[in-house]
């Protein structure tokens, strides 16, 4: 019997008001139903926002360090349940266990960071230009935060948003991706058990159209934190722009790793294998382009093909498996269409390019790790986000050319360069157009206390992670205290 899950609205576990449901299945074994979830609609969103709005009146006044202690308690519960959560996540979205443990750990780290930050919500005190007057700024909670998340980091990404949102005194309406509703439910259970007031966190399951859009459009939702594709991000920005809602958009990427002729090739190889095929290439920071210096081009490709061929595909619960399935049938079809587009554009398929269906693999949505060579920067496969295990290799003859190729993208999330020359490294740091640059590390590997986000169409300038997230979830109030006992006019009485 499949587990029946519910929404959490106004302090109660409830079905969708329509009574409709949807199924969530294991992408490594489509026969396995993870759970049955409420298929919600605008009515459910309205109830959730009403509850969150009501609770905001109280939660905003709870001292931040007290809110922080609740985040710490949530972190402790996640530590205790790490293994259970990782297993559920692997069954729900396919990532191998080592990675789902990492995903939970990122949630734990974010909870503990929030605990620390709750005593550090720094603002400024500054001298006044007038005597007997005191100037300061304060960080104020904003209101109801709409949190809309993708499926590829089902614990980490909601944690990046919900922990700082609550710590800063906002209340939350959370819509997780419909491919990962079970992990999201566990996170909400943990927050409640840790002591978050029931109406401060509301969970509404369902699709982007039926639940996401009503959250975005709702006049009582004051801020939106969205992670997902650039196409959806743009539509959200357009709607939110009408009411001047504060919006944080963390969107797609087309990340590149450069390998220079002086690089430690073994290290660069480990980097690209992890960057391109970890999470089956389904990370916003996945290495989608490999830019090789011509002097090491053939040698590095030989090394890469040999190791990629040996990657073990399978169900992520098997600890020997290195690459899990892609998230669903439609996504596998999209990946395959890009492979066909690449071939039509004249790129050469060096490896993969087909469904993996040997033995048990046919129960799920597996795709063979794929490498294209003879890729030119203007090809669609070098420009569009594929979101799968497909690596496009481009050849260059200098650092300047490598950076030019890397920057030739509408996206600007993560980037990486392997070199042993410090001058080359610093030139890359200075000239690469990306929110994140790794030197001698792959394009993936964010730490929760560092700002995370990208430039260009990867976002709208906000950052998640670290202290930067706390800027998004608070509004600055400027306060003047005049203790002179008389009217003092700035710019006039002191001149
Ligand atoms: P998606 O944009 O399809 O969906 C993301 C979320 O938005 C889901 O919860 C979905 O139901 C909801 N949604 C869909 N349409 C909506 C609409 N019109 N209004 C409101 N909500 C809507 O993305 P996905 O397939 O779940 O995730 C993959 C994408 O996410 C990739 O583009 C990837 O690069 C990106 N991503 C970005 C980051 C980052 O931090 N920059 C991190 C992870 C994933």
Coordinates of C-alpha atoms and ligand atoms in Angstrom, one line a residue:
X1 CA 0.0 0.0 0.0
X2 CA 1.4 3.4 -1.0
X3 CA 1.7 5.9 1.7
X4 CA -0.9 8.7 1.6
X5 CA 0.5 12.2 2.2
X6 CA -1.3 15.4 2.9
X7 CA -0.8 19.2 2.7
X8 CA -0.1 21.1 5.9
X9 CA -2.3 24.1 6.0
X10 CA -3.4 26.3 8.9
X11 CA -1.8 24.0 11.5
X12 CA -3.5 20.8 10.1
X13 CA -2.6 17.9 7.8
X14 CA -5.3 18.0 5.2
X15 CA -6.2 16.7 1.7
X16 CA -6.5 19.0 -1.3
X17 CA -9.8 20.9 -1.2
X18 CA -10.6 19.2 -4.6
X19 CA -10.0 15.8 -3.1
X20 CA -7.8 15.0 -6.1
X21 CA -4.4 13.3 -5.8
X22 CA -1.3 12.4 -7.8
X23 CA 1.2 9.6 -7.6
X24 CA 4.9 9.9 -7.1
X25 CA 7.1 7.0 -8.4
X26 CA 10.7 5.9 -8.2
X27 CA 12.6 6.9 -11.4
X28 CA 14.9 4.0 -10.9
X29 CA 12.0 1.5 -10.7
X30 CA 8.8 2.9 -12.1
X31 CA 6.8 0.1 -10.5
X32 CA 7.4 1.5 -7.1
X33 CA 5.0 4.1 -5.9
X34 CA 6.6 6.4 -3.3
X35 CA 3.3 8.0 -2.2
X36 CA 0.0 9.5 -3.1
X37 CA -0.1 13.3 -2.7
X38 CA -2.8 16.0 -2.8
X39 CA -3.3 17.7 -6.1
X40 CA -4.0 21.2 -4.7
X41 CA -5.3 24.3 -6.3
X42 CA -5.8 28.0 -5.7
X43 CA -8.2 27.4 -2.9
X44 CA -5.6 25.5 -0.9
X45 CA -3.0 28.2 -1.6
X46 CA -5.5 30.9 -0.3
X47 CA -6.0 29.0 2.9
X48 CA -2.3 28.5 3.4
X49 CA -1.6 32.2 2.8
X50 CA -4.3 33.3 5.2
X51 CA -2.8 31.1 8.0
X52 CA 0.7 32.3 7.3
X53 CA -0.4 35.9 7.3
X54 CA -2.2 35.5 10.6
X55 CA 0.8 33.8 12.2
X56 CA 3.2 36.5 11.0
X57 CA 1.6 38.9 13.5
X58 CA 3.1 36.8 16.3
X59 CA 6.2 35.1 14.8
X60 CA 7.7 38.4 13.7
X61 CA 7.9 39.4 17.4
X62 CA 9.6 36.3 18.7
X63 CA 13.2 37.2 19.4
X64 CA 15.4 36.0 16.6
X65 CA 17.7 34.0 18.9
X66 CA 14.7 32.1 20.1
X67 CA 13.7 31.4 16.5
X68 CA 17.3 30.3 15.9
X69 CA 17.1 27.7 18.6
X70 CA 14.2 26.1 16.8
X71 CA 16.3 25.9 13.7
X72 CA 19.0 24.2 15.7
X73 CA 16.5 21.7 17.0
X74 CA 15.5 21.0 13.4
X75 CA 19.1 20.5 12.5
X76 CA 19.5 18.0 15.3
X77 CA 16.4 16.0 14.1
X78 CA 17.9 15.9 10.6
X79 CA 21.1 14.6 12.0
X80 CA 19.2 11.8 13.8
X81 CA 17.2 11.0 10.6
X82 CA 19.9 11.5 8.1
X83 CA 20.0 7.9 6.8
X84 CA 16.2 7.6 6.7
X85 CA 15.9 10.9 4.8
X86 CA 18.7 10.0 2.3
X87 CA 17.1 6.6 1.5
X88 CA 13.7 8.2 0.9
X89 CA 15.3 10.8 -1.3
X90 CA 17.2 8.2 -3.4
X91 CA 13.9 6.3 -3.9
X92 CA 12.1 9.5 -4.7
X93 CA 14.4 11.1 -7.2
X94 CA 17.2 8.7 -8.0
X95 CA 20.4 10.3 -6.8
X96 CA 22.9 7.8 -5.4
X97 CA 22.9 7.5 -1.6
X98 CA 26.3 9.2 -1.2
X99 CA 24.8 12.3 -2.8
X100 CA 21.4 12.2 -1.0
X101 CA 23.3 12.0 2.3
X102 CA 25.2 15.1 1.1
X103 CA 21.9 16.8 0.3
X104 CA 20.6 16.1 3.8
X105 CA 23.9 17.3 5.2
X106 CA 23.5 20.6 3.4
X107 CA 20.1 21.0 5.1
X108 CA 21.7 20.3 8.5
X109 CA 24.6 22.8 7.8
X110 CA 22.0 25.4 6.8
X111 CA 19.9 24.8 9.9
X112 CA 23.0 25.2 12.1
X113 CA 24.1 28.3 10.2
X114 CA 20.7 29.8 10.8
X115 CA 21.1 29.1 14.5
X116 CA 24.3 31.1 14.5
X117 CA 23.0 33.9 12.3
X118 CA 19.9 34.4 14.5
X119 CA 22.2 36.1 17.0
X120 CA 24.0 38.1 14.3
X121 CA 21.3 39.8 12.3
X122 CA 23.6 42.7 12.0
X123 CA 22.6 46.2 10.9
X124 CA 24.4 49.5 11.3
X125 CA 24.6 52.3 13.7
X126 CA 26.0 55.5 12.1
X127 CA 26.6 59.0 13.4
X128 CA 24.0 61.6 12.7
X129 CA 24.8 64.9 11.1
X130 CA 22.9 66.6 13.9
X131 CA 23.7 66.8 17.6
X132 CA 21.7 64.7 20.1
X133 CA 20.4 62.5 17.5
X134 CA 21.0 58.7 16.9
X135 CA 20.9 56.9 13.6
X136 CA 20.6 53.2 13.1
X137 CA 19.2 50.6 10.8
X138 CA 17.4 47.4 11.7
X139 CA 16.6 44.2 9.9
X140 CA 12.8 43.7 9.8
X141 CA 10.9 40.5 8.7
X142 CA 8.9 41.1 5.6
X143 CA 5.8 38.9 5.8
X144 CA 4.7 35.8 4.0
X145 CA 7.4 34.1 1.9
X146 CA 6.3 31.9 -1.1
X147 CA 8.9 29.2 -1.5
X148 CA 8.9 27.3 -4.8
X149 CA 11.6 24.7 -5.4
X150 CA 12.9 22.2 -8.0
X151 CA 13.3 18.4 -7.5
X152 CA 17.1 18.0 -7.9
X153 CA 18.0 19.1 -4.3
X154 CA 14.8 18.2 -2.4
X155 CA 16.2 18.9 1.1
X156 CA 19.1 21.3 0.5
X157 CA 17.2 23.9 -1.7
X158 CA 14.1 24.2 0.5
X159 CA 16.4 24.4 3.5
X160 CA 18.4 27.3 1.9
X161 CA 15.1 29.2 1.7
X162 CA 13.0 28.1 4.6
X163 CA 15.6 28.3 7.4
X164 CA 16.6 31.9 6.7
X165 CA 13.0 32.9 6.0
X166 CA 11.8 31.7 9.3
X167 CA 14.9 32.8 11.3
X168 CA 14.3 36.3 10.0
X169 CA 10.7 36.2 11.3
X170 CA 8.8 35.6 8.1
X171 CA 6.2 32.9 7.7
X172 CA 6.2 30.4 4.8
X173 CA 4.0 28.9 2.1
X174 CA 6.1 26.1 0.6
X175 CA 5.4 24.4 -2.8
X176 CA 7.9 21.7 -3.5
X177 CA 8.4 20.1 -7.0
X178 CA 5.8 17.5 -7.7
X179 CA 8.6 15.0 -8.4
X180 CA 9.9 15.2 -4.8
X181 CA 6.9 15.8 -2.5
X182 CA 7.9 13.1 0.1
X183 CA 11.2 14.6 1.1
X184 CA 9.6 18.0 1.3
X185 CA 6.9 16.6 3.7
X186 CA 9.6 15.1 5.9
X187 CA 11.3 18.5 6.1
X188 CA 8.0 20.2 7.2
X189 CA 7.4 17.4 9.8
X190 CA 10.9 18.1 11.2
X191 CA 10.3 21.8 11.4
X192 CA 7.0 21.3 13.3
X193 CA 8.6 18.8 15.6
X194 CA 11.4 21.2 16.3
X195 CA 8.9 23.8 17.4
X196 CA 8.1 26.0 14.5
X197 CA 4.5 27.3 15.2
X198 CA 2.1 25.3 13.0
X199 CA 0.8 28.2 11.0
X200 CA 4.3 29.6 10.3
X201 CA 5.0 26.8 7.8
X202 CA 2.4 25.7 5.3
X203 CA 2.9 23.0 2.7
X204 CA 0.9 22.9 -0.5
X205 CA 1.6 20.1 -3.0
X206 CA 0.8 20.2 -6.7
X207 CA 1.8 21.5 -10.1
X208 CA 3.4 24.8 -11.1
X209 CA 0.3 25.9 -12.8
X210 CA -2.3 25.0 -10.2
X211 CA -0.3 25.9 -7.1
X212 CA 2.9 27.8 -8.1
X213 CA 1.1 30.5 -10.1
X214 CA -1.5 31.2 -7.4
X215 CA 1.3 31.7 -4.9
X216 CA 3.2 34.0 -7.2
X217 CA 0.0 36.0 -7.9
X218 CA -1.3 36.2 -4.4
X219 CA -1.4 39.8 -3.1
X220 CA -0.7 38.7 0.5
X221 CA 2.5 36.9 -0.4
X222 CA 5.2 39.5 0.1
X223 CA 8.3 37.8 -1.2
X224 CA 9.0 34.9 -3.5
X225 CA 12.0 32.7 -3.4
X226 CA 12.1 30.5 -6.5
X227 CA 14.6 28.0 -7.8
X228 CA 14.0 26.4 -11.2
X229 CA 14.3 26.9 -14.9
X230 CA 15.0 30.3 -16.5
X231 CA 11.8 30.0 -18.5
X232 CA 9.6 29.7 -15.4
X233 CA 11.7 32.3 -13.6
X234 CA 11.1 34.9 -16.3
X235 CA 7.3 34.3 -16.1
X236 CA 7.4 34.6 -12.3
X237 CA 9.3 37.9 -12.6
X238 CA 6.8 39.2 -15.0
X239 CA 3.8 38.4 -12.7
X240 CA 5.6 39.6 -9.6
X241 CA 6.7 42.8 -11.3
X242 CA 3.1 43.9 -11.4
X243 CA 2.8 44.1 -7.6
X244 CA 6.5 44.9 -7.0
X245 CA 6.9 41.8 -5.0
X246 CA 10.4 41.0 -3.8
X247 CA 11.6 38.0 -5.8
X248 CA 14.8 35.9 -5.7
X249 CA 15.3 33.8 -8.8
X250 CA 17.9 31.0 -9.0
X251 CA 17.8 29.6 -12.4
X252 CA 19.5 27.5 -15.1
X253 CA 23.1 27.1 -16.0
X254 CA 25.4 26.0 -18.8
X255 CA 28.5 25.6 -16.8
X256 CA 32.0 25.0 -18.2
X257 CA 35.2 23.5 -16.9
X258 CA 38.4 24.7 -18.6
X259 CA 41.5 22.4 -18.6
X260 CA 44.7 24.3 -19.5
X261 CA 47.8 22.7 -20.9
X262 CA 49.7 22.9 -17.6
X263 CA 46.8 21.3 -15.5
X264 CA 47.2 18.3 -13.4
X265 CA 45.2 16.1 -15.7
X266 CA 44.3 13.4 -13.2
X267 CA 42.8 16.0 -11.0
X268 CA 41.0 17.6 -13.8
X269 CA 39.6 14.2 -14.9
X270 CA 38.2 13.5 -11.4
X271 CA 36.7 17.0 -11.5
X272 CA 34.9 16.6 -14.8
X273 CA 33.6 13.1 -14.1
X274 CA 32.0 14.4 -10.9
X275 CA 30.9 17.7 -12.4
X276 CA 29.3 16.2 -15.6
X277 CA 27.9 12.9 -14.4
X278 CA 27.3 13.4 -10.7
X279 CA 23.6 13.7 -10.0
X280 CA 23.3 12.3 -13.6
X281 CA 24.1 15.8 -14.9
X282 CA 21.0 17.2 -13.3
X283 CA 22.5 20.0 -11.2
X284 CA 22.1 23.6 -12.0
X285 CA 25.9 23.7 -11.6
X286 CA 26.6 20.5 -13.6
X287 CA 29.5 20.7 -16.0
X288 CA 27.9 20.8 -19.4
X289 CA 30.8 22.1 -21.4
X290 CA 34.4 21.0 -21.2
X291 CA 36.9 23.4 -22.7
X292 CA 40.2 21.7 -23.5
X293 CA 43.5 23.3 -24.4
X294 CA 44.6 21.8 -27.8
X295 CA 47.9 20.6 -26.4
X296 CA 46.2 18.2 -24.0
X297 CA 43.1 17.6 -26.0
X298 CA 43.6 14.1 -27.3
X299 CA 45.4 12.8 -24.2
X300 CA 42.6 14.1 -21.9
X301 CA 39.8 12.8 -24.1
X302 CA 41.3 9.3 -24.1
X303 CA 41.5 9.4 -20.3
X304 CA 37.9 10.8 -20.1
X305 CA 36.4 8.2 -22.4
X306 CA 38.0 5.3 -20.5
X307 CA 36.7 6.4 -17.1
X308 CA 33.3 7.4 -18.4
X309 CA 32.7 4.0 -20.0
X310 CA 33.4 2.4 -16.6
X311 CA 30.8 4.4 -14.7
X312 CA 28.3 2.1 -13.1
X313 CA 24.6 3.0 -13.7
X314 CA 21.8 1.7 -11.5
X315 CA 19.5 2.1 -8.6
X316 CA 21.1 4.6 -6.2
X317 CA 20.4 2.5 -3.2
X318 CA 23.1 0.1 -4.3
X319 CA 26.3 1.7 -2.8
X320 CA 28.4 0.6 -5.8
X321 CA 26.3 2.5 -8.3
X322 CA 27.8 5.8 -9.5
X323 CA 25.1 7.2 -11.8
X324 CA 21.4 7.0 -11.1
X325 CA 18.4 7.5 -13.4
X326 CA 17.2 10.8 -14.8
X327 CA 14.1 12.2 -13.1
X328 CA 11.3 11.1 -15.4
X329 CA 10.4 9.9 -18.9
X330 CA 9.8 13.4 -20.3
X331 CA 13.3 14.5 -19.2
X332 CA 14.9 11.5 -20.7
X333 CA 13.1 12.3 -23.9
X334 CA 14.4 15.9 -23.8
X335 CA 17.9 14.7 -23.3
X336 CA 17.7 12.3 -26.2
X337 CA 16.3 15.1 -28.4
X338 CA 19.3 17.2 -27.6
X339 CA 21.6 14.3 -28.6
X340 CA 19.8 14.2 -32.0
X341 CA 20.0 18.0 -32.4
X342 CA 23.8 17.8 -31.6
X343 CA 24.3 15.1 -34.3
X344 CA 22.3 17.2 -36.8
X345 CA 24.4 20.2 -36.0
X346 CA 27.5 18.3 -36.9
X347 CA 28.9 17.4 -33.5
X348 CA 30.5 13.9 -33.2
X349 CA 29.1 11.5 -30.6
X350 CA 32.1 10.0 -28.9
X351 CA 30.2 8.0 -26.3
X352 CA 26.7 7.2 -25.1
X353 CA 23.8 9.0 -26.8
X354 CA 21.2 6.3 -26.0
X355 CA 18.8 5.0 -23.3
X356 CA 20.5 2.5 -20.9
X357 CA 18.1 -0.5 -20.7
X358 CA 20.2 -3.5 -19.8
X359 CA 18.7 -5.8 -17.2
X360 CA 17.1 -3.9 -14.3
X361 CA 17.9 -0.6 -15.9
X362 CA 14.8 -1.0 -18.1
X363 CA 12.6 -0.5 -15.0
X364 CA 13.7 3.1 -14.8
X365 CA 14.8 6.1 -16.8
X366 CA 18.5 5.6 -17.4
X367 CA 20.5 7.4 -20.0
X368 CA 24.1 6.5 -20.9
X369 CA 26.8 9.1 -20.0
X370 CA 27.3 10.9 -23.2
X371 CA 30.2 12.9 -24.7
X372 CA 30.1 15.1 -27.8
X373 CA 33.3 16.3 -29.5
X374 CA 33.7 18.7 -32.4
X375 CA 31.3 21.0 -30.7
X376 CA 31.3 24.7 -31.8
X377 CA 30.1 27.5 -29.5
X378 CA 27.2 28.4 -31.7
X379 CA 25.6 24.9 -31.6
X380 CA 22.4 24.6 -29.5
X381 CA 24.0 21.8 -27.5
X382 CA 26.7 24.2 -26.4
X383 CA 24.2 26.9 -25.5
X384 CA 21.1 25.4 -24.0
X385 CA 20.7 23.7 -20.7
X386 CA 20.2 20.0 -21.3
X387 CA 20.0 18.9 -17.7
X388 CA 21.3 15.4 -18.1
X389 CA 24.5 13.3 -18.5
X390 CA 25.6 15.0 -21.7
X391 CA 29.1 16.7 -21.9
X392 CA 30.0 18.9 -24.8
X393 CA 33.8 19.2 -25.5
X394 CA 35.2 22.3 -27.2
X395 CA 38.9 22.8 -28.2
X396 CA 40.8 26.1 -27.7
X397 CA 44.3 27.3 -28.2
X398 CA 44.8 29.9 -25.4
X399 CA 43.5 31.1 -22.1
X400 CA 41.8 34.1 -23.7
X401 CA 40.0 31.9 -26.2
X402 CA 38.9 29.5 -23.4
X403 CA 37.4 32.4 -21.3
X404 CA 35.7 33.8 -24.4
X405 CA 34.1 30.4 -25.2
X406 CA 33.1 30.0 -21.5
X407 CA 31.6 33.5 -21.4
X408 CA 29.7 32.9 -24.6
X409 CA 26.5 31.9 -22.8
X410 CA 23.2 33.5 -21.7
X411 CA 23.9 31.8 -18.3
X412 CA 26.5 32.5 -15.7
X413 CA 26.2 30.2 -12.7
X414 CA 29.3 28.1 -12.1
X415 CA 32.7 27.8 -13.8
X416 CA 36.0 26.0 -13.2
X417 CA 39.5 26.1 -14.4
X418 CA 42.3 23.6 -13.9
X419 CA 45.8 25.2 -14.1
X420 CA 48.9 25.2 -12.0
X421 CA 49.8 28.7 -13.0
X422 CA 48.7 31.3 -10.5
X423 CA 48.6 34.1 -13.1
X424 CA 46.3 32.0 -15.3
X425 CA 44.1 31.3 -12.3
X426 CA 43.7 35.0 -11.3
X427 CA 43.1 36.1 -14.9
X428 CA 40.3 33.5 -15.0
X429 CA 38.8 34.7 -11.7
X430 CA 38.9 38.3 -13.0
X431 CA 37.5 37.7 -16.5
X432 CA 35.0 34.7 -16.2
X433 CA 31.4 35.9 -16.1
X434 CA 29.8 33.7 -13.5
X435 CA 28.5 33.8 -10.0
X436 CA 30.9 31.1 -8.9
X437 CA 34.4 30.2 -10.0
X438 CA 36.4 27.2 -8.8
X439 CA 40.1 26.9 -9.3
X440 CA 41.3 23.3 -9.5
X441 CA 37.8 22.0 -8.5
X442 CA 34.8 21.0 -10.5
X443 CA 31.8 23.2 -11.2
X444 CA 29.9 21.6 -8.3
X445 CA 30.6 21.8 -4.6
X446 CA 28.8 24.7 -3.0
X447 CA 29.2 25.1 0.8
X448 CA 26.1 26.4 2.7
X449 CA 27.8 29.4 4.3
X450 CA 29.0 30.9 1.0
X451 CA 26.7 33.0 -1.3
X452 CA 25.3 30.9 -4.2
X453 CA 23.9 32.2 -7.4
X454 CA 24.7 33.4 -10.9
X455 CA 24.9 36.3 -13.3
X456 CA 23.0 36.9 -16.6
X457 CA 19.9 34.7 -17.1
X458 CA 20.9 32.5 -14.1
X459 CA 19.1 34.9 -11.8
X460 CA 18.1 38.4 -10.8
X461 CA 21.1 39.3 -8.7
X462 CA 20.1 37.8 -5.4
X463 CA 22.2 35.1 -3.7
X464 CA 21.2 32.1 -1.6
X465 CA 23.5 30.7 1.1
X466 CA 25.5 32.3 3.8
X467 CA 24.9 35.9 5.0
X468 CA 23.6 36.9 1.5
X469 CA 20.3 35.0 2.1
X470 CA 19.6 37.1 5.2
X471 CA 19.7 40.2 3.0
X472 CA 16.9 38.8 0.9
X473 CA 14.7 37.7 3.8
X474 CA 14.8 41.0 5.7
X475 CA 13.9 44.6 4.9
X476 CA 16.1 47.4 6.2
X477 CA 14.3 49.9 8.4
X478 CA 16.1 53.2 9.0
X479 CA 15.5 54.7 12.4
X480 CA 16.3 58.2 13.6
X481 CA 16.1 59.0 17.4
X482 CA 16.2 62.7 18.1
X483 CA 16.8 63.4 21.8
X484 CA 17.5 67.1 21.5
X485 CA 14.0 68.1 22.5
X486 CA 13.6 70.5 19.5
X487 CA 12.9 70.3 15.8
X488 CA 16.2 69.7 14.0
X489 CA 16.0 70.0 10.3
X490 CA 18.6 67.9 8.4
X491 CA 20.6 69.7 5.7
X492 CA 19.3 73.1 7.0
X493 CA 19.8 73.6 10.7
X494 CA 23.3 72.3 10.7
X495 CA 24.5 74.6 7.9
Ligands
LIG1 P1 11.0 24.1 -13.2 O1 11.3 25.5 -13.5 O2 10.3 23.3 -14.1 O3 10.2 23.9 -11.8 C1 10.7 24.5 -10.6 C2 9.5 24.7 -9.6 O4 8.6 25.6 -10.1 C3 8.6 23.4 -9.4 O5 8.2 23.3 -8.1 C4 7.5 23.6 -10.4 O6 6.3 22.9 -10.1 C5 7.3 25.1 -10.3 N1 6.7 25.8 -11.4 C6 6.6 25.4 -12.7 N2 6.0 26.3 -13.5 C7 5.6 27.3 -12.6 C8 4.9 28.5 -12.8 N3 4.5 28.9 -14.0 N4 4.8 29.4 -11.8 C9 5.2 29.0 -10.6 N5 5.8 27.8 -10.3 C10 6.1 27.0 -11.3 O7 12.4 23.4 -12.8 P2 12.8 21.9 -12.5 O8 12.7 21.0 -13.7 O9 12.1 21.5 -11.2 O10 14.3 22.0 -12.1 C11 15.3 22.1 -13.0 C12 15.7 23.6 -13.3 O11 16.1 24.2 -12.0 C13 17.0 23.7 -14.1 O12 16.8 24.7 -15.0 C14 18.1 24.0 -13.1 O13 19.2 24.6 -13.7 C15 17.3 24.8 -12.2 N6 18.0 24.9 -10.9 C16 18.6 26.0 -10.5 C17 19.3 26.1 -9.3 C18 20.0 27.3 -8.9 O14 20.2 27.5 -7.7 N7 20.3 28.3 -9.8 C19 19.4 25.0 -8.5 C20 18.7 23.8 -8.9 C21 18.0 23.7 -10.1

